[in-house]
């Protein structure tokens, strides 16, 4: 046995180095301790706040959309229960199996299935995917019978927009639709959360769109605790903000009359049959106003679409059908349809003539035509009307008489009077897509042909066309209703569509008298009376009750120049022409004659004859209006009721866009 | 010069039992207890799936510690190279029959047991290095020729583990090997030259694209985790939030919101210290670190008092390796070290790690029990010299 002398040396080195490492380790431990001090003591408050941010989030509760009512409190847009079914892929396990089970029951198309699979693949597996909505009660019941056997499937009752008036209310109320990318791009972060809620809808057209802010209400929220994946662990209902339902909007519309008027417009009466009008060719619109406060009682346009179809997502084929129809069922005709007013404009010409110094007693002899500038202008009545004064000229709608006036009136004067009666200007009633129409004047022509100075000069011959409501002149049915309202009252009446908002009904406005000699209106009103009640052009549109005595004016405006038979050279009658070449039929009226309460404008596109197509419809509409006499009934205000909250979806949703890390 | 001339008495089981270093056993048990409590909390107040298993594994591992500790140190000297050979063999087998999990091959199945050969290698390599330097004259330690075998002993397993890929374990293994060489007395001059060469080698490895993108991300993320909160620094930031929100006394047992809400990954393994820190606060973390430090001091003390060079190097190498794990893991969750996937010994859930750590302390225990033997040679072997 021997000692190992070399061991002494290496033992010394080992001891030194082990001490060194031990000291180093001690220092490192102290470093860790100081770091822990920094994290857990010094910066504790910061990290605590960050931890709270991690944990809590706001879950949006969708508000119930405000309802839209007619003037007597009938709902025009309301919320109904919507039965829908959602699937949580994580709970479902085998998604395909679940889809197979329900595909038949819910009539899922391949496209639906594709969308469901895509959403299920894209979202986190605990986020519900909508499988179908707007289920029938029977589907919903059968589905509830199935759900216990199919994990991950949840049936749910939500709120969906419903339009009781369907087609008849389409252009006033509008419709709602799902928010698109552009809506999302405009929204701030808080609003985005709301827009992304399943089934959330925003106003796309009509009052729904214009009053979106008021109808939407305020989103509520509930504080939820979430984990790193955004899964809701717990809800704190006592920390919730209840959602506020959107406010009710009351319109001036009378739902009952609106529906009646729509039916009358869509009806092919005896006159229609005589004029060779097919019911598939009826494209018409009507506006009825209360002449005193400007309330729009009827705002009808046919054909229309059913806004309920849009709400649930319209089928592509149906959309195409609506979009391509020559009857333009998507066009909001009362404000977006601009038509040559035809003879209805002669009322304006008569006033402009008086302001140009021509007395109503001014007489002109009509022999069926007038030569002007080397061109023969034909009156609508070939045989001529004989000698007429102004009232008679209105009664018989004599073209030659107004051509005679036109030669004595400056076009700018005519335009000024037209503007005064509401033509050529938009009327803000809260609906989008309104066109201003055209009232030609020298300035208008200059700006219209601004790229072509050679055509900017106004020729007196053009005034002749304008004077009888042709040429470049156009007006919308709403403008025509405003025009006849102002003629009936002599006041600057403005139309209105909304009479209740922000929790109160609007007062009846007081309109100023028009800035003119109101006696000029007498001959015009007398003429209109004669049109209907003295065997004038619209004698067949007379209302039977004497106290309803309606005054009116027909209009038949050319869509294109006169057509002649290529063989015989005979001028073709309207009913011999294809539908789209036929004249527009117009009728403006007010009643009762002695104390006007209602004004009405009816336009039947390509209806061939104002007296034949538009007059009788106006008569029926006015009969309905006068029978009910809504202006004399007090309008309704919605009762104050507690704010409703929507039933909360009992499903986990990612509570915030920021979420966690997948 | 009396006792050393006599053949060493063969340690009976009884004398071994009397010689047990109880403070070490108690400290290790306390640490494992903290781990069990945390795992119970992480499971949402449940013994399954982790806490019960953890206790079972610790019990088995403690038994292993005693068994290993009762084996005379000279047997371990004799078994050092064979153990290393077996561990290396298993490592070679990993890419051939290993199980792929989390994008890396680290496990092999030995019968019904999942074994992570890289963990076994941590002990085996230190055994082999201690064995090597035990029989090497001191003057030859810094001789490059005699430096080559230990470098190969380190380099082979490090390369194999790096290929798995498990960068963290590879680096840790390499570091503990180098520590043993330094403890054996490698001259500082050679050390510095070697460091420079290693650094150049590492830069070369990055340049040549040997490191995967996520490995580089993890290494650089700890510099500034806030810069990219949802990228690679996300876990680190969440870990700091959890720790920091714990405050002085913590949120209380099972009250850690960040951990219960799954903001943290790997919370039962690599990030378990965060959970512990969130629930028990600064007081708890300092206490736990103190326990680890106490274990280290006890083990280093054992190493210093061992008369055999094998025992010294073995005990110190194992305790510094243990310490490295603690420092890297806790440093990592505090944002002081890169996220490299190193478990916290005895607290993190994991069977192989638990077993290797306890077997390692079994060797330390054997060193303690046999601390008075210097040559570790039996009388007969000495006589034959």
PDB file of N, CA and C in Angstrom, chain A residues 1 3-4 6-7 9-11 13-15 17-22 25-26 28-29 31-33 35-37 39-41 44 47-48 50-51 54-55 225-229 233 660-661, chain B residues 1 4 133-134 136 138 182-183 185-186 188 230-231 234 238 240-241 243-245 247-248 257-258 261-263 277 281-282 285-286 289 293 296 304 309 312 316 323 327 330 334 336 375 382:
ATOM      1  N   UNK A   1       0.847  -1.200   0.000  1.00  0.00           N
ATOM      2  CA  UNK A   1       0.000   0.000   0.000  1.00  0.00           C
ATOM      3  C   UNK A   1       0.872   1.237   0.000  1.00  0.00           C
ATOM      4  N   UNK A   3       0.930   5.673  -0.547  1.00  0.00           N
ATOM      5  CA  UNK A   3       0.217   6.924  -0.755  1.00  0.00           C
ATOM      6  C   UNK A   3       0.323   7.301  -2.233  1.00  0.00           C
ATOM      7  N   UNK A   4      -0.616   8.072  -2.689  1.00  0.00           N
ATOM      8  CA  UNK A   4      -0.515   8.528  -4.076  1.00  0.00           C
ATOM      9  C   UNK A   4      -0.162   9.995  -4.039  1.00  0.00           C
ATOM     10  N   UNK A   6       0.753  12.206  -6.139  1.00  0.00           N
ATOM     11  CA  UNK A   6       0.214  13.147  -7.153  1.00  0.00           C
ATOM     12  C   UNK A   6      -1.180  13.629  -6.761  1.00  0.00           C
ATOM     13  N   UNK A   7      -1.826  12.897  -5.835  1.00  0.00           N
ATOM     14  CA  UNK A   7      -3.187  13.250  -5.462  1.00  0.00           C
ATOM     15  C   UNK A   7      -3.243  14.573  -4.716  1.00  0.00           C
ATOM     16  N   UNK A   9      -1.631  17.351  -5.121  1.00  0.00           N
ATOM     17  CA  UNK A   9      -1.666  18.510  -6.003  1.00  0.00           C
ATOM     18  C   UNK A   9      -3.054  18.677  -6.639  1.00  0.00           C
ATOM     19  N   UNK A  10      -3.571  17.560  -7.167  1.00  0.00           N
ATOM     20  CA  UNK A  10      -4.869  17.691  -7.860  1.00  0.00           C
ATOM     21  C   UNK A  10      -5.982  17.949  -6.870  1.00  0.00           C
ATOM     22  N   UNK A  11      -5.780  17.480  -5.610  1.00  0.00           N
ATOM     23  CA  UNK A  11      -6.772  17.768  -4.584  1.00  0.00           C
ATOM     24  C   UNK A  11      -6.832  19.268  -4.314  1.00  0.00           C
ATOM     25  N   UNK A  13      -5.931  21.728  -6.369  1.00  0.00           N
ATOM     26  CA  UNK A  13      -6.564  22.411  -7.517  1.00  0.00           C
ATOM     27  C   UNK A  13      -8.079  22.217  -7.480  1.00  0.00           C
ATOM     28  N   UNK A  14      -8.485  20.965  -7.169  1.00  0.00           N
ATOM     29  CA  UNK A  14      -9.920  20.673  -7.120  1.00  0.00           C
ATOM     30  C   UNK A  14     -10.616  21.551  -6.086  1.00  0.00           C
ATOM     31  N   UNK A  15      -9.977  21.622  -4.882  1.00  0.00           N
ATOM     32  CA  UNK A  15     -10.609  22.403  -3.807  1.00  0.00           C
ATOM     33  C   UNK A  15     -10.761  23.859  -4.220  1.00  0.00           C
ATOM     34  N   UNK A  17     -10.945  25.102  -7.240  1.00  0.00           N
ATOM     35  CA  UNK A  17     -11.940  25.307  -8.313  1.00  0.00           C
ATOM     36  C   UNK A  17     -13.361  25.029  -7.834  1.00  0.00           C
ATOM     37  N   UNK A  18     -13.493  24.031  -6.942  1.00  0.00           N
ATOM     38  CA  UNK A  18     -14.832  23.755  -6.419  1.00  0.00           C
ATOM     39  C   UNK A  18     -15.320  24.958  -5.620  1.00  0.00           C
ATOM     40  N   UNK A  19     -14.410  25.586  -4.861  1.00  0.00           N
ATOM     41  CA  UNK A  19     -14.782  26.793  -4.123  1.00  0.00           C
ATOM     42  C   UNK A  19     -15.195  27.897  -5.084  1.00  0.00           C
ATOM     43  N   UNK A  20     -14.418  27.987  -6.158  1.00  0.00           N
ATOM     44  CA  UNK A  20     -14.718  28.999  -7.184  1.00  0.00           C
ATOM     45  C   UNK A  20     -16.123  28.782  -7.759  1.00  0.00           C
ATOM     46  N   UNK A  21     -16.407  27.540  -8.116  1.00  0.00           N
ATOM     47  CA  UNK A  21     -17.740  27.251  -8.682  1.00  0.00           C
ATOM     48  C   UNK A  21     -18.828  27.487  -7.641  1.00  0.00           C
ATOM     49  N   UNK A  22     -18.504  27.113  -6.406  1.00  0.00           N
ATOM     50  CA  UNK A  22     -19.489  27.331  -5.340  1.00  0.00           C
ATOM     51  C   UNK A  22     -19.779  28.809  -5.190  1.00  0.00           C
ATOM     52  N   UNK A  25     -21.800  29.973  -8.069  1.00  0.00           N
ATOM     53  CA  UNK A  25     -23.194  29.539  -7.942  1.00  0.00           C
ATOM     54  C   UNK A  25     -23.941  30.433  -6.968  1.00  0.00           C
ATOM     55  N   UNK A  26     -23.248  30.801  -5.877  1.00  0.00           N
ATOM     56  CA  UNK A  26     -23.885  31.679  -4.904  1.00  0.00           C
ATOM     57  C   UNK A  26     -24.266  33.007  -5.550  1.00  0.00           C
ATOM     58  N   UNK A  28     -24.835  33.549  -8.684  1.00  0.00           N
ATOM     59  CA  UNK A  28     -25.952  33.338  -9.623  1.00  0.00           C
ATOM     60  C   UNK A  28     -27.278  33.218  -8.872  1.00  0.00           C
ATOM     61  N   UNK A  29     -27.265  32.546  -7.753  1.00  0.00           N
ATOM     62  CA  UNK A  29     -28.485  32.447  -6.945  1.00  0.00           C
ATOM     63  C   UNK A  29     -28.943  33.823  -6.476  1.00  0.00           C
ATOM     64  N   UNK A  31     -28.339  36.535  -8.028  1.00  0.00           N
ATOM     65  CA  UNK A  31     -28.888  37.175  -9.230  1.00  0.00           C
ATOM     66  C   UNK A  31     -30.331  36.778  -9.448  1.00  0.00           C
ATOM     67  N   UNK A  32     -30.613  35.498  -9.317  1.00  0.00           N
ATOM     68  CA  UNK A  32     -31.994  35.025  -9.484  1.00  0.00           C
ATOM     69  C   UNK A  32     -32.906  35.673  -8.452  1.00  0.00           C
ATOM     70  N   UNK A  33     -32.402  35.739  -7.234  1.00  0.00           N
ATOM     71  CA  UNK A  33     -33.223  36.305  -6.165  1.00  0.00           C
ATOM     72  C   UNK A  33     -33.540  37.768  -6.449  1.00  0.00           C
ATOM     73  N   UNK A  35     -33.654  39.147  -9.349  1.00  0.00           N
ATOM     74  CA  UNK A  35     -34.600  39.187 -10.464  1.00  0.00           C
ATOM     75  C   UNK A  35     -36.023  38.902  -9.968  1.00  0.00           C
ATOM     76  N   UNK A  36     -36.118  37.941  -9.068  1.00  0.00           N
ATOM     77  CA  UNK A  36     -37.438  37.637  -8.508  1.00  0.00           C
ATOM     78  C   UNK A  36     -37.967  38.842  -7.737  1.00  0.00           C
ATOM     79  N   UNK A  37     -37.068  39.533  -7.042  1.00  0.00           N
ATOM     80  CA  UNK A  37     -37.485  40.729  -6.316  1.00  0.00           C
ATOM     81  C   UNK A  37     -38.040  41.757  -7.294  1.00  0.00           C
ATOM     82  N   UNK A  39     -39.309  41.265 -10.307  1.00  0.00           N
ATOM     83  CA  UNK A  39     -40.576  40.842 -10.924  1.00  0.00           C
ATOM     84  C   UNK A  39     -41.716  40.856  -9.923  1.00  0.00           C
ATOM     85  N   UNK A  40     -41.454  40.269  -8.753  1.00  0.00           N
ATOM     86  CA  UNK A  40     -42.574  39.995  -7.861  1.00  0.00           C
ATOM     87  C   UNK A  40     -42.847  41.104  -6.851  1.00  0.00           C
ATOM     88  N   UNK A  41     -41.876  41.939  -6.604  1.00  0.00           N
ATOM     89  CA  UNK A  41     -42.093  43.009  -5.630  1.00  0.00           C
ATOM     90  C   UNK A  41     -42.086  44.364  -6.331  1.00  0.00           C
ATOM     91  N   UNK A  44     -44.470  44.431  -9.424  1.00  0.00           N
ATOM     92  CA  UNK A  44     -45.679  43.633  -9.185  1.00  0.00           C
ATOM     93  C   UNK A  44     -46.946  44.300  -9.723  1.00  0.00           C
ATOM     94  N   UNK A  47     -47.363  44.001 -13.512  1.00  0.00           N
ATOM     95  CA  UNK A  47     -47.682  42.655 -13.969  1.00  0.00           C
ATOM     96  C   UNK A  47     -49.077  42.242 -13.525  1.00  0.00           C
ATOM     97  N   UNK A  48     -49.480  42.761 -12.381  1.00  0.00           N
ATOM     98  CA  UNK A  48     -50.837  42.444 -11.912  1.00  0.00           C
ATOM     99  C   UNK A  48     -51.865  42.997 -12.903  1.00  0.00           C
ATOM    100  N   UNK A  50     -51.348  43.645 -16.055  1.00  0.00           N
ATOM    101  CA  UNK A  50     -51.271  42.841 -17.284  1.00  0.00           C
ATOM    102  C   UNK A  50     -52.029  41.527 -17.123  1.00  0.00           C
ATOM    103  N   UNK A  51     -51.939  40.965 -15.922  1.00  0.00           N
ATOM    104  CA  UNK A  51     -52.621  39.697 -15.679  1.00  0.00           C
ATOM    105  C   UNK A  51     -54.133  39.877 -15.760  1.00  0.00           C
ATOM    106  N   UNK A  54     -55.207  39.996 -19.225  1.00  0.00           N
ATOM    107  CA  UNK A  54     -55.216  38.661 -19.802  1.00  0.00           C
ATOM    108  C   UNK A  54     -56.517  37.942 -19.532  1.00  0.00           C
ATOM    109  N   UNK A  55     -57.025  38.170 -18.328  1.00  0.00           N
ATOM    110  CA  UNK A  55     -58.097  37.314 -17.853  1.00  0.00           C
ATOM    111  C   UNK A  55     -59.473  37.733 -18.318  1.00  0.00           C
ATOM    112  N   UNK A 225     -64.515  35.845 -18.044  1.00  0.00           N
ATOM    113  CA  UNK A 225     -63.138  35.443 -17.807  1.00  0.00           C
ATOM    114  C   UNK A 225     -62.764  34.478 -18.924  1.00  0.00           C
ATOM    115  N   UNK A 226     -61.636  34.724 -19.523  1.00  0.00           N
ATOM    116  CA  UNK A 226     -61.242  33.874 -20.637  1.00  0.00           C
ATOM    117  C   UNK A 226     -59.874  33.280 -20.358  1.00  0.00           C
ATOM    118  N   UNK A 227     -59.588  32.222 -21.073  1.00  0.00           N
ATOM    119  CA  UNK A 227     -58.250  31.657 -20.955  1.00  0.00           C
ATOM    120  C   UNK A 227     -57.430  32.062 -22.177  1.00  0.00           C
ATOM    121  N   UNK A 228     -56.240  31.526 -22.276  1.00  0.00           N
ATOM    122  CA  UNK A 228     -55.319  31.966 -23.327  1.00  0.00           C
ATOM    123  C   UNK A 228     -55.863  31.701 -24.718  1.00  0.00           C
ATOM    124  N   UNK A 229     -56.774  30.749 -24.854  1.00  0.00           N
ATOM    125  CA  UNK A 229     -57.287  30.430 -26.173  1.00  0.00           C
ATOM    126  C   UNK A 229     -58.543  31.232 -26.477  1.00  0.00           C
ATOM    127  N   UNK A 233     -64.407  31.080 -19.652  1.00  0.00           N
ATOM    128  CA  UNK A 233     -64.379  30.179 -18.504  1.00  0.00           C
ATOM    129  C   UNK A 233     -65.568  30.469 -17.607  1.00  0.00           C
ATOM    130  N   UNK A 660     -56.295  35.068 -27.752  1.00  0.00           N
ATOM    131  CA  UNK A 660     -55.041  34.539 -27.203  1.00  0.00           C
ATOM    132  C   UNK A 660     -54.251  33.940 -28.326  1.00  0.00           C
ATOM    133  N   UNK A 661     -53.363  33.163 -27.941  1.00  0.00           N
ATOM    134  CA  UNK A 661     -52.504  32.517 -28.913  1.00  0.00           C
ATOM    135  C   UNK A 661     -53.108  31.164 -29.227  1.00  0.00           C
TER     136      UNK A 661
ATOM    137  N   UNK B   1      -0.440   7.711   9.078  1.00  0.00           N
ATOM    138  CA  UNK B   1      -0.112   6.658   8.121  1.00  0.00           C
ATOM    139  C   UNK B   1      -0.471   5.293   8.680  1.00  0.00           C
ATOM    140  N   UNK B   4      -4.594   3.892   6.418  1.00  0.00           N
ATOM    141  CA  UNK B   4      -4.536   3.767   4.966  1.00  0.00           C
ATOM    142  C   UNK B   4      -3.784   2.515   4.532  1.00  0.00           C
ATOM    143  N   UNK B 133     -10.428  10.824 -14.989  1.00  0.00           N
ATOM    144  CA  UNK B 133      -9.463  11.694 -14.300  1.00  0.00           C
ATOM    145  C   UNK B 133      -8.964  11.072 -13.000  1.00  0.00           C
ATOM    146  N   UNK B 134      -9.732  10.151 -12.442  1.00  0.00           N
ATOM    147  CA  UNK B 134      -9.295   9.450 -11.243  1.00  0.00           C
ATOM    148  C   UNK B 134      -7.982   8.722 -11.513  1.00  0.00           C
ATOM    149  N   UNK B 136      -5.790   9.468 -13.896  1.00  0.00           N
ATOM    150  CA  UNK B 136      -4.862  10.242 -14.727  1.00  0.00           C
ATOM    151  C   UNK B 136      -3.962  11.084 -13.839  1.00  0.00           C
ATOM    152  N   UNK B 138      -1.889  14.117 -12.596  1.00  0.00           N
ATOM    153  CA  UNK B 138      -2.281  15.523 -12.703  1.00  0.00           C
ATOM    154  C   UNK B 138      -1.524  16.256 -13.790  1.00  0.00           C
ATOM    155  N   UNK B 182     -12.732  21.026 -15.861  1.00  0.00           N
ATOM    156  CA  UNK B 182     -12.142  22.151 -15.142  1.00  0.00           C
ATOM    157  C   UNK B 182     -11.831  21.776 -13.699  1.00  0.00           C
ATOM    158  N   UNK B 183     -12.756  21.045 -13.075  1.00  0.00           N
ATOM    159  CA  UNK B 183     -12.538  20.620 -11.697  1.00  0.00           C
ATOM    160  C   UNK B 183     -11.343  19.681 -11.617  1.00  0.00           C
ATOM    161  N   UNK B 185      -8.765  20.064 -13.141  1.00  0.00           N
ATOM    162  CA  UNK B 185      -7.560  20.868 -13.096  1.00  0.00           C
ATOM    163  C   UNK B 185      -6.995  21.260 -14.451  1.00  0.00           C
ATOM    164  N   UNK B 186      -7.811  21.316 -15.465  1.00  0.00           N
ATOM    165  CA  UNK B 186      -7.341  21.778 -16.774  1.00  0.00           C
ATOM    166  C   UNK B 186      -6.829  23.209 -16.630  1.00  0.00           C
ATOM    167  N   UNK B 188      -5.956  27.045 -17.108  1.00  0.00           N
ATOM    168  CA  UNK B 188      -6.809  28.116 -17.617  1.00  0.00           C
ATOM    169  C   UNK B 188      -6.444  28.479 -19.035  1.00  0.00           C
ATOM    170  N   UNK B 230     -46.645  37.998 -29.440  1.00  0.00           N
ATOM    171  CA  UNK B 230     -47.347  36.783 -29.844  1.00  0.00           C
ATOM    172  C   UNK B 230     -46.421  35.819 -30.582  1.00  0.00           C
ATOM    173  N   UNK B 231     -45.184  36.227 -30.752  1.00  0.00           N
ATOM    174  CA  UNK B 231     -44.229  35.357 -31.424  1.00  0.00           C
ATOM    175  C   UNK B 231     -43.529  34.484 -30.406  1.00  0.00           C
ATOM    176  N   UNK B 234     -43.728  35.189 -26.595  1.00  0.00           N
ATOM    177  CA  UNK B 234     -45.034  35.189 -25.941  1.00  0.00           C
ATOM    178  C   UNK B 234     -45.036  34.418 -24.636  1.00  0.00           C
ATOM    179  N   UNK B 238     -45.714  35.867 -20.890  1.00  0.00           N
ATOM    180  CA  UNK B 238     -46.789  35.325 -20.052  1.00  0.00           C
ATOM    181  C   UNK B 238     -46.215  34.797 -18.745  1.00  0.00           C
ATOM    182  N   UNK B 240     -43.539  35.880 -17.218  1.00  0.00           N
ATOM    183  CA  UNK B 240     -43.174  37.004 -16.364  1.00  0.00           C
ATOM    184  C   UNK B 240     -44.419  37.645 -15.749  1.00  0.00           C
ATOM    185  N   UNK B 241     -45.489  37.712 -16.561  1.00  0.00           N
ATOM    186  CA  UNK B 241     -46.736  38.272 -16.034  1.00  0.00           C
ATOM    187  C   UNK B 241     -47.231  37.429 -14.859  1.00  0.00           C
ATOM    188  N   UNK B 243     -45.503  35.361 -12.904  1.00  0.00           N
ATOM    189  CA  UNK B 243     -44.609  35.504 -11.759  1.00  0.00           C
ATOM    190  C   UNK B 243     -44.826  36.843 -11.070  1.00  0.00           C
ATOM    191  N   UNK B 244     -44.803  37.908 -11.889  1.00  0.00           N
ATOM    192  CA  UNK B 244     -44.903  39.258 -11.348  1.00  0.00           C
ATOM    193  C   UNK B 244     -46.222  39.503 -10.646  1.00  0.00           C
ATOM    194  N   UNK B 245     -47.309  38.921 -11.207  1.00  0.00           N
ATOM    195  CA  UNK B 245     -48.611  39.157 -10.588  1.00  0.00           C
ATOM    196  C   UNK B 245     -48.738  38.392  -9.272  1.00  0.00           C
ATOM    197  N   UNK B 247     -46.630  38.599  -6.781  1.00  0.00           N
ATOM    198  CA  UNK B 247     -46.319  39.522  -5.698  1.00  0.00           C
ATOM    199  C   UNK B 247     -45.545  38.887  -4.562  1.00  0.00           C
ATOM    200  N   UNK B 248     -45.644  39.485  -3.414  1.00  0.00           N
ATOM    201  CA  UNK B 248     -44.847  39.052  -2.270  1.00  0.00           C
ATOM    202  C   UNK B 248     -45.272  37.676  -1.765  1.00  0.00           C
ATOM    203  N   UNK B 257     -54.195  32.623 -11.447  1.00  0.00           N
ATOM    204  CA  UNK B 257     -55.117  32.795 -12.579  1.00  0.00           C
ATOM    205  C   UNK B 257     -54.435  32.513 -13.899  1.00  0.00           C
ATOM    206  N   UNK B 258     -53.214  33.022 -14.049  1.00  0.00           N
ATOM    207  CA  UNK B 258     -52.551  32.888 -15.345  1.00  0.00           C
ATOM    208  C   UNK B 258     -52.320  31.421 -15.692  1.00  0.00           C
ATOM    209  N   UNK B 261     -55.609  29.509 -16.212  1.00  0.00           N
ATOM    210  CA  UNK B 261     -56.288  29.898 -17.448  1.00  0.00           C
ATOM    211  C   UNK B 261     -55.472  29.552 -18.682  1.00  0.00           C
ATOM    212  N   UNK B 262     -54.437  28.789 -18.502  1.00  0.00           N
ATOM    213  CA  UNK B 262     -53.679  28.261 -19.631  1.00  0.00           C
ATOM    214  C   UNK B 262     -52.989  29.308 -20.485  1.00  0.00           C
ATOM    215  N   UNK B 263     -52.560  30.399 -19.830  1.00  0.00           N
ATOM    216  CA  UNK B 263     -51.766  31.337 -20.606  1.00  0.00           C
ATOM    217  C   UNK B 263     -50.353  30.802 -20.793  1.00  0.00           C
ATOM    218  N   UNK B 277     -44.368  30.201  -8.508  1.00  0.00           N
ATOM    219  CA  UNK B 277     -44.129  31.597  -8.148  1.00  0.00           C
ATOM    220  C   UNK B 277     -45.395  32.428  -8.133  1.00  0.00           C
ATOM    221  N   UNK B 281     -45.735  33.296  -4.495  1.00  0.00           N
ATOM    222  CA  UNK B 281     -45.134  34.620  -4.404  1.00  0.00           C
ATOM    223  C   UNK B 281     -43.629  34.607  -4.173  1.00  0.00           C
ATOM    224  N   UNK B 282     -43.125  35.783  -3.861  1.00  0.00           N
ATOM    225  CA  UNK B 282     -41.697  35.988  -3.660  1.00  0.00           C
ATOM    226  C   UNK B 282     -41.184  35.123  -2.510  1.00  0.00           C
ATOM    227  N   UNK B 285     -40.839  31.545  -3.804  1.00  0.00           N
ATOM    228  CA  UNK B 285     -39.761  31.310  -4.776  1.00  0.00           C
ATOM    229  C   UNK B 285     -38.409  31.371  -4.087  1.00  0.00           C
ATOM    230  N   UNK B 286     -38.249  32.340  -3.168  1.00  0.00           N
ATOM    231  CA  UNK B 286     -36.969  32.454  -2.459  1.00  0.00           C
ATOM    232  C   UNK B 286     -36.736  31.198  -1.616  1.00  0.00           C
ATOM    233  N   UNK B 289     -35.760  28.367  -3.965  1.00  0.00           N
ATOM    234  CA  UNK B 289     -34.381  28.543  -4.426  1.00  0.00           C
ATOM    235  C   UNK B 289     -33.398  28.227  -3.299  1.00  0.00           C
ATOM    236  N   UNK B 293     -30.358  25.674  -3.234  1.00  0.00           N
ATOM    237  CA  UNK B 293     -29.009  26.124  -2.896  1.00  0.00           C
ATOM    238  C   UNK B 293     -28.439  25.256  -1.769  1.00  0.00           C
ATOM    239  N   UNK B 296     -27.273  22.053  -3.119  1.00  0.00           N
ATOM    240  CA  UNK B 296     -26.003  22.250  -3.815  1.00  0.00           C
ATOM    241  C   UNK B 296     -24.851  22.345  -2.814  1.00  0.00           C
ATOM    242  N   UNK B 304     -16.031  17.988  -1.386  1.00  0.00           N
ATOM    243  CA  UNK B 304     -14.798  18.507  -0.804  1.00  0.00           C
ATOM    244  C   UNK B 304     -14.231  17.557   0.258  1.00  0.00           C
ATOM    245  N   UNK B 309     -10.373  10.944  -5.587  1.00  0.00           N
ATOM    246  CA  UNK B 309     -10.569  11.916  -6.660  1.00  0.00           C
ATOM    247  C   UNK B 309     -11.842  11.600  -7.444  1.00  0.00           C
ATOM    248  N   UNK B 312     -14.708  12.910  -5.476  1.00  0.00           N
ATOM    249  CA  UNK B 312     -14.775  14.382  -5.551  1.00  0.00           C
ATOM    250  C   UNK B 312     -15.373  14.844  -6.872  1.00  0.00           C
ATOM    251  N   UNK B 316     -19.028  16.548  -7.137  1.00  0.00           N
ATOM    252  CA  UNK B 316     -19.075  17.956  -7.549  1.00  0.00           C
ATOM    253  C   UNK B 316     -19.665  18.094  -8.951  1.00  0.00           C
ATOM    254  N   UNK B 323     -27.200  21.956 -10.319  1.00  0.00           N
ATOM    255  CA  UNK B 323     -27.334  23.398 -10.141  1.00  0.00           C
ATOM    256  C   UNK B 323     -27.590  24.102 -11.471  1.00  0.00           C
ATOM    257  N   UNK B 327     -30.568  26.664 -12.336  1.00  0.00           N
ATOM    258  CA  UNK B 327     -30.304  28.039 -12.767  1.00  0.00           C
ATOM    259  C   UNK B 327     -30.904  28.318 -14.136  1.00  0.00           C
ATOM    260  N   UNK B 330     -34.972  28.211 -13.931  1.00  0.00           N
ATOM    261  CA  UNK B 330     -35.573  29.368 -13.271  1.00  0.00           C
ATOM    262  C   UNK B 330     -35.191  30.653 -13.996  1.00  0.00           C
ATOM    263  N   UNK B 334     -37.810  33.455 -15.815  1.00  0.00           N
ATOM    264  CA  UNK B 334     -37.764  34.855 -15.396  1.00  0.00           C
ATOM    265  C   UNK B 334     -37.265  35.754 -16.510  1.00  0.00           C
ATOM    266  N   UNK B 336     -34.229  35.499 -17.919  1.00  0.00           N
ATOM    267  CA  UNK B 336     -32.794  35.741 -17.817  1.00  0.00           C
ATOM    268  C   UNK B 336     -31.999  34.788 -18.702  1.00  0.00           C
ATOM    269  N   UNK B 375      -8.103   5.471  -2.497  1.00  0.00           N
ATOM    270  CA  UNK B 375      -7.757   4.930  -3.813  1.00  0.00           C
ATOM    271  C   UNK B 375      -8.903   4.168  -4.435  1.00  0.00           C
ATOM    272  N   UNK B 382      -4.355  -3.776  -4.787  1.00  0.00           N
ATOM    273  CA  UNK B 382      -3.174  -3.004  -4.442  1.00  0.00           C
ATOM    274  C   UNK B 382      -1.953  -3.916  -4.354  1.00  0.00           C
TER     275      UNK B 382
END
